[in-house]
Tab-separated table of C-alpha atoms in Angstrom:
chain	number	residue	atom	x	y	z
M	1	UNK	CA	0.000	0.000	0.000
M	2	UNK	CA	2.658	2.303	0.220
M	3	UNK	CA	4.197	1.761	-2.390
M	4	UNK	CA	1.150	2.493	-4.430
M	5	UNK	CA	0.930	5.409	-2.746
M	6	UNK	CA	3.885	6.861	-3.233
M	7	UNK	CA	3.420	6.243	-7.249
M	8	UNK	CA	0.293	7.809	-7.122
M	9	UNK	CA	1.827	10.929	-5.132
M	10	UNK	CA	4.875	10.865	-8.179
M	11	UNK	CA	2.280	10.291	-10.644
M	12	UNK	CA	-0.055	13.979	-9.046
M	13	UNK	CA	3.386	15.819	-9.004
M	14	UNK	CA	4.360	15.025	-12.645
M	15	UNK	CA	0.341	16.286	-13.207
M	16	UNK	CA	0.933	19.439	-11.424
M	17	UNK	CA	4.190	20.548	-12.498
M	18	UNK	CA	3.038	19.883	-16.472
M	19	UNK	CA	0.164	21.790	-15.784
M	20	UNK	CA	2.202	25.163	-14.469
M	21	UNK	CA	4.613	24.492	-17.022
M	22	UNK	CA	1.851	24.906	-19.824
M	23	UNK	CA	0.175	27.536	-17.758
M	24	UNK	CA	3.495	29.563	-17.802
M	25	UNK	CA	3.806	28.871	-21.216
M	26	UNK	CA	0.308	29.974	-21.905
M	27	UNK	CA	1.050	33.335	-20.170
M	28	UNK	CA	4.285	34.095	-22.041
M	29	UNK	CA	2.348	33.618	-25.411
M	30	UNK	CA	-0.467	35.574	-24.487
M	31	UNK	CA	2.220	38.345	-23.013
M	32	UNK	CA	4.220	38.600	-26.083
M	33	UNK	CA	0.548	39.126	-27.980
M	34	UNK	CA	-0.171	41.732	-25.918
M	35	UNK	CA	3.684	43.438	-26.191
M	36	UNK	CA	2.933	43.469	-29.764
M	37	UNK	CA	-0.569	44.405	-29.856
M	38	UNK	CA	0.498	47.348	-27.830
M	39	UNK	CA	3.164	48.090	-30.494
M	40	UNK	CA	0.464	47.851	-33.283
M	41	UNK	CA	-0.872	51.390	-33.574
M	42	UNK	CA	2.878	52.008	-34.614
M	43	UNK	CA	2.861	49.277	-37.330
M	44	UNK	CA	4.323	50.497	-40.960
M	45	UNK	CA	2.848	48.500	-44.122
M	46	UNK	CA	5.704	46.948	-45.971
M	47	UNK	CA	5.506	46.015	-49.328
M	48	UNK	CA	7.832	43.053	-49.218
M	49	UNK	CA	7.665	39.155	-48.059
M	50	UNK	CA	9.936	39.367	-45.158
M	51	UNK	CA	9.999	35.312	-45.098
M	52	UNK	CA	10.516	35.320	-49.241
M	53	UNK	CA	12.962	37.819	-49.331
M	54	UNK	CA	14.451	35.364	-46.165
M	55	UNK	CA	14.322	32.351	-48.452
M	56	UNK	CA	15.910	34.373	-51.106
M	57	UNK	CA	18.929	35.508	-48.927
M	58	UNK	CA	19.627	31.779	-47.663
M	59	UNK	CA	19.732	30.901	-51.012
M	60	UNK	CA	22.258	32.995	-52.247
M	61	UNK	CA	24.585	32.478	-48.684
M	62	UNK	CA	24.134	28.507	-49.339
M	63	UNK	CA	24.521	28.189	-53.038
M	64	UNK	CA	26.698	31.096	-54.008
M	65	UNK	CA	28.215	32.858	-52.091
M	66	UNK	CA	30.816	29.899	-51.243
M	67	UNK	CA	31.554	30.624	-54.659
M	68	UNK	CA	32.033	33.587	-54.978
M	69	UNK	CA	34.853	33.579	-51.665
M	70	UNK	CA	36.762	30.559	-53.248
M	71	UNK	CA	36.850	32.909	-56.079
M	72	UNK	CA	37.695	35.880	-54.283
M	73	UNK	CA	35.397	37.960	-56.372
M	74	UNK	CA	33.984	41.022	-54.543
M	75	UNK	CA	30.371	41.463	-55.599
M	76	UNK	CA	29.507	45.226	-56.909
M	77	UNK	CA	26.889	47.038	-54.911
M	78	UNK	CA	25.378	47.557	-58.299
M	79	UNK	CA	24.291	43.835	-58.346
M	80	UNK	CA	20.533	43.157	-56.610
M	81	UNK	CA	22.575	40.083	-54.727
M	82	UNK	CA	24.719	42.293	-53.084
M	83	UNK	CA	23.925	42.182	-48.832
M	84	UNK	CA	23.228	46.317	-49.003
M	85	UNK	CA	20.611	45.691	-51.184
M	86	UNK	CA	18.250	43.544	-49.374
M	87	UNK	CA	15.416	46.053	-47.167
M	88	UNK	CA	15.745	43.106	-44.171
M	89	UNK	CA	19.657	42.649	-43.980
M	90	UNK	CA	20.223	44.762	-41.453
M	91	UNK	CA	16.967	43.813	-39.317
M	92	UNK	CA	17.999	40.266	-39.589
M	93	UNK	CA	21.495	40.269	-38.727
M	94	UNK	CA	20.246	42.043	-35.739
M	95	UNK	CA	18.407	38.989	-34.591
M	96	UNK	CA	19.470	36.669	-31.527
M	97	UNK	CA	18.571	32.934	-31.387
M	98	UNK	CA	19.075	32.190	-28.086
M	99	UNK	CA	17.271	28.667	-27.896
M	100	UNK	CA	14.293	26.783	-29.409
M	101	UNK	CA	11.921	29.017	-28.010
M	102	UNK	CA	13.849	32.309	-27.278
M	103	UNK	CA	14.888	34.966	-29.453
M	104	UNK	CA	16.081	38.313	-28.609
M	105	UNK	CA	15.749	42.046	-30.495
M	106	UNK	CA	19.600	42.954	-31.300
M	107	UNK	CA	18.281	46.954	-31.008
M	108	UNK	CA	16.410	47.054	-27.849
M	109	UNK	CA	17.249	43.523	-26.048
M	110	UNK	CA	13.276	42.796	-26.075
M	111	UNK	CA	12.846	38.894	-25.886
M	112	UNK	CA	10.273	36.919	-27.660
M	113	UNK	CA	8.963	32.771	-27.873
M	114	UNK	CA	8.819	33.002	-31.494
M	115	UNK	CA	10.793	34.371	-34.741
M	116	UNK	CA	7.436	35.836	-35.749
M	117	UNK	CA	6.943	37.617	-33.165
M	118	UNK	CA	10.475	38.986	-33.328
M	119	UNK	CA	9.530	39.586	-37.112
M	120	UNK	CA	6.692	41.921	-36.076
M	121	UNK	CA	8.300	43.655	-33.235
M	122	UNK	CA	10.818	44.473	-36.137
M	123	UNK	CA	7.943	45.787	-38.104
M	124	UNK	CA	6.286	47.828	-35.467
M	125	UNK	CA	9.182	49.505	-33.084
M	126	UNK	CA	12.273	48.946	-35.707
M	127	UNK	CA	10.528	49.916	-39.212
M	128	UNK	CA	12.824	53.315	-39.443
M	129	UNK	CA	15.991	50.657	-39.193
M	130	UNK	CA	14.938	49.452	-42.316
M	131	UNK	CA	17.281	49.752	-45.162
M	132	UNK	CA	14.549	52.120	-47.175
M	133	UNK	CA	17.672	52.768	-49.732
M	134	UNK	CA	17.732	49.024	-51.006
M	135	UNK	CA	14.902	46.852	-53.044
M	136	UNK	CA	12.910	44.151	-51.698
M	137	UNK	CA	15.155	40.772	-52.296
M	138	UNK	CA	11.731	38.457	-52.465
M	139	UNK	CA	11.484	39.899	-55.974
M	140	UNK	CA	14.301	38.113	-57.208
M	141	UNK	CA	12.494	34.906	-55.835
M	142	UNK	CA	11.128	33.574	-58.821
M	143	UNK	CA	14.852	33.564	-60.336
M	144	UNK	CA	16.418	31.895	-57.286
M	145	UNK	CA	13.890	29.055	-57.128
M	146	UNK	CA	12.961	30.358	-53.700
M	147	UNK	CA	9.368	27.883	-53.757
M	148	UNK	CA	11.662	25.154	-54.026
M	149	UNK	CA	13.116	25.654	-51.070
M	150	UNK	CA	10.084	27.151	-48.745
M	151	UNK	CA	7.847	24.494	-50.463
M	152	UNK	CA	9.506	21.401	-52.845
M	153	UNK	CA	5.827	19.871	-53.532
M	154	UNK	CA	5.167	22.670	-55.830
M	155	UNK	CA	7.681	21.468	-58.298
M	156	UNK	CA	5.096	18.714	-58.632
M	157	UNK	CA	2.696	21.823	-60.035
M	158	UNK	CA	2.319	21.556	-63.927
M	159	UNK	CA	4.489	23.796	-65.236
M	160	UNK	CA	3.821	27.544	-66.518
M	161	UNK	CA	6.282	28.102	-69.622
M	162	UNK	CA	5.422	31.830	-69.752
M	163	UNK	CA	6.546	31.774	-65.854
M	164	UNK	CA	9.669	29.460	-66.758
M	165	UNK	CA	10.422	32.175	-69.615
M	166	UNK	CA	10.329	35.414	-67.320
M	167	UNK	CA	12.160	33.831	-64.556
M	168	UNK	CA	14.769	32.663	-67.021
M	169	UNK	CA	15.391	36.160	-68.389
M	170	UNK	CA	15.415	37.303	-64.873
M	171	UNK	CA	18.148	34.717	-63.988
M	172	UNK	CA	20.261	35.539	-66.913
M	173	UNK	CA	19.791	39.429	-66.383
M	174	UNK	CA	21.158	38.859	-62.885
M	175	UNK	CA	24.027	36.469	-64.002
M	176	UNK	CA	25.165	39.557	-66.391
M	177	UNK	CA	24.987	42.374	-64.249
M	178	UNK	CA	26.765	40.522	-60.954
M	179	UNK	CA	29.342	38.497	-63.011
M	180	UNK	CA	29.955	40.643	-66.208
M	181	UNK	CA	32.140	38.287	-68.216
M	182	UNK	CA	34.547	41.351	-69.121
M	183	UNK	CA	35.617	41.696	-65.663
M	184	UNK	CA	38.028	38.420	-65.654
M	185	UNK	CA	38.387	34.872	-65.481
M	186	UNK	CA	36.712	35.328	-62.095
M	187	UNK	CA	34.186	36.795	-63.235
M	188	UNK	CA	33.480	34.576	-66.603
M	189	UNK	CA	33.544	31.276	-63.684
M	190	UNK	CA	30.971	32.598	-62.167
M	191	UNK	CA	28.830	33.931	-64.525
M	192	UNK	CA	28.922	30.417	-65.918
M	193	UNK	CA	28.590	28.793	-62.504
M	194	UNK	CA	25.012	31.038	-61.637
M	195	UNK	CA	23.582	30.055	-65.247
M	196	UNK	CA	24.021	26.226	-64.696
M	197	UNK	CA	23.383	26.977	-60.567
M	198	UNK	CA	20.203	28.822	-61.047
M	199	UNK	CA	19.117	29.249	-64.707
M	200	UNK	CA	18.982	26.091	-66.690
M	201	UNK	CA	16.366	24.933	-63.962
M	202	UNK	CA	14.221	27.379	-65.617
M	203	UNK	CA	12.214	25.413	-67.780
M	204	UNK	CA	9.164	22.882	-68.357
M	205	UNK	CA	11.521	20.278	-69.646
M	206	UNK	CA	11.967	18.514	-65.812
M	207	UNK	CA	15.472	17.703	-67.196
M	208	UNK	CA	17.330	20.365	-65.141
M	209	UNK	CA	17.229	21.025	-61.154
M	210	UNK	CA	18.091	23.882	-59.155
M	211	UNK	CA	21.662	24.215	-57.171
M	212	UNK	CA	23.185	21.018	-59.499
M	213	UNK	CA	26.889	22.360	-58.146
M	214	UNK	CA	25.617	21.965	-54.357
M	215	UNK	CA	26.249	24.797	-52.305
M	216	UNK	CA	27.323	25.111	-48.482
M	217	UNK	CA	28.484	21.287	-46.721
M	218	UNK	CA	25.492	20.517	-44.774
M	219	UNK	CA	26.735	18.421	-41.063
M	220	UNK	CA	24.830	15.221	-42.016
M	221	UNK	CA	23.354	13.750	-39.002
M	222	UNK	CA	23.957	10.279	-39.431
M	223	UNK	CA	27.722	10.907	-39.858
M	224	UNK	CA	27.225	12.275	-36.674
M	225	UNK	CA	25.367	9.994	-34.651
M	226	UNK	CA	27.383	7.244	-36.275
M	227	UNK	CA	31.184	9.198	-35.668
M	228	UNK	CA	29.793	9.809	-31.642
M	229	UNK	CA	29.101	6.212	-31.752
M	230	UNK	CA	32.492	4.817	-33.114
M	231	UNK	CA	34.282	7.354	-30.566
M	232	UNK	CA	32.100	5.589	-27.267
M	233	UNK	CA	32.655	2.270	-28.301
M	234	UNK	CA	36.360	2.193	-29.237
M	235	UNK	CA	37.111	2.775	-25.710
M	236	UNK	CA	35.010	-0.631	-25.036
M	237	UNK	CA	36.965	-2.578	-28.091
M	238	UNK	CA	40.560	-1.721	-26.482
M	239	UNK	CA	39.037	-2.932	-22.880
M	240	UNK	CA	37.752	-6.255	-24.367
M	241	UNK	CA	40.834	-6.797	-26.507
M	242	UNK	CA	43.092	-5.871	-23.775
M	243	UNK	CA	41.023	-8.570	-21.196
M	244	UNK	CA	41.259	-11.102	-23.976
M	245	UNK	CA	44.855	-10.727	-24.623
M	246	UNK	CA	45.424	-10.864	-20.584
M	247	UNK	CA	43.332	-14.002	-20.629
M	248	UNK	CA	45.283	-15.285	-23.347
M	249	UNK	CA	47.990	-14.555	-21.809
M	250	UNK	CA	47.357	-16.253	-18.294
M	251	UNK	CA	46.280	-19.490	-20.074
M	252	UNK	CA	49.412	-19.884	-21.867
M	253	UNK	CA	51.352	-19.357	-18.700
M	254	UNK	CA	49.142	-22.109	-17.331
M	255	UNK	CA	49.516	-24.628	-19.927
M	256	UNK	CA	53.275	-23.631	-19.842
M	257	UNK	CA	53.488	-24.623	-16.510
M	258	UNK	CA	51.106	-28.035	-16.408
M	259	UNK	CA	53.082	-28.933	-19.487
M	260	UNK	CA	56.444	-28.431	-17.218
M	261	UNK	CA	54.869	-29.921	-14.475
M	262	UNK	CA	54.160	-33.160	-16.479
M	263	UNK	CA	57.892	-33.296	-17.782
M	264	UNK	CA	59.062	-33.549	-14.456
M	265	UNK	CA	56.926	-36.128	-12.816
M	266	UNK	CA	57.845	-38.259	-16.151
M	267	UNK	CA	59.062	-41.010	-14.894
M	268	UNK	CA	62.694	-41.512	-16.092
């Protein structure tokens, strides 16, 4: 009976101590939603998809620009891929990730449960940060194959060839103006490198996919889980090979000495 008692007394606590951690939860949620619909009477309408123009700029970090810095090619501010001309840049390198559920403003220190919430604190308190000089990068989207990324079922979409077409000029216009073969070898590699990276995907054909050269090394996780697993049990292999070869070791002495043993009480 007490035993069963004390389980059920375990069993309450666990109940009680998920239920304040939810509760707290709960409260933080509903606090941030308040923070920001205090900050909403200051809110500024954007004109520009803050998560495509997001999708956009990981694109180009992941499947260019290691590129372009094994080339050593400094990209003119003149080109649209250029960092100073994306509106969120600055916002978004002004973002702290702290943990799963906790990111902080870089301006103002403000913590929040959620990147979107973050997203429209930016929007709300931080909107005369915003780079008003540059263009909005989620307009390039349809040239970096930014739906592939955010969403790769809609490859699956029949295809649009007028869409293919625009986003193909788009590509190539983007390829000439950032990597104008006339500025050098450099330059002529990667102009070729962003046409078969990005541009020969744009068509109906299915033949070609985006980002064929590969882009940043991505940590796999099985290599991971499989290297932390090799490096806990080699310590085990060298223990059981080191007992075995003691054990080995011992039972040859042993033989070595019934087999001396025997010699001498040999009769002569």
């Amino acid at each position: 009976m007490g035993r069963a008692k004390a389980i059920t007394l375990i069993i309450l606590i666990q109940f009680i101590l998920l239920h304040v951690t939810k509760s707290q939860q709960g409260f933080e949620e509903s606090l941030a939603a308040r923070t920001l619909k205090q900050e909403s009477h200051d809110t500024h309408e954007v004109h520009c998809s803050r998560e495509r123009s997001r999708a956009a700029w990981q694109i180009i970090d992941d499947y260019l620009m290691p590129f372009v810095e094994e080339e050593g090619y400094q990209i003119s501010a003149d080109c649209r891929l250029h960092p100073d001309n994306d509106l969120f840049r600055d916002q978004e390198r002004h973002k702290i990730h702290l943990d799963v559920n906790e990111w902080r403003c870089g301006y103002c220190k403000k913590s929040f449960r959620a990147e979107r919430f973050l997203d429209q604190h930016f929007d709300n308190r931080h909107y005369n940060l915003l780079n008003n000089q540059s263009k909005c990068l989620a307009d390039l989207c349809g040239a970096l194959h930014c739906d592939f990324v955010i969403n790769s079922n809609l490859l699956k979409a029949k295809c649009n060839p007028a869409a293919a077409t625009r986003n193909r000029h788009l590509c190539e216009s983007l390829a000439n103006s950032c990597f104008p073969i006339s500025q050098g070898p450099s330059a002529r590699r990667l102009h070729e490198l962003f046409l078969r990276q990005f541009c020969d995907a744009h068509t109906c054909s299915g033949k070609a996919k985006p980002f064929p050269r590969g882009g940043k090394k991505q940590t796999n996780l099985l290599y991971m889980a499989t290297s932390i697993l090799l490096m806990m049990l080699l310590p085990l292999f060298y223990l059981l090979y080191y007992l075995y070869q003691r054990d080995m070791k011992q039972e040859t002495q042993v033989l070595r000495r019934v087999s001396q043993v025997g010699r001498k009480a040999k009769p002569s």
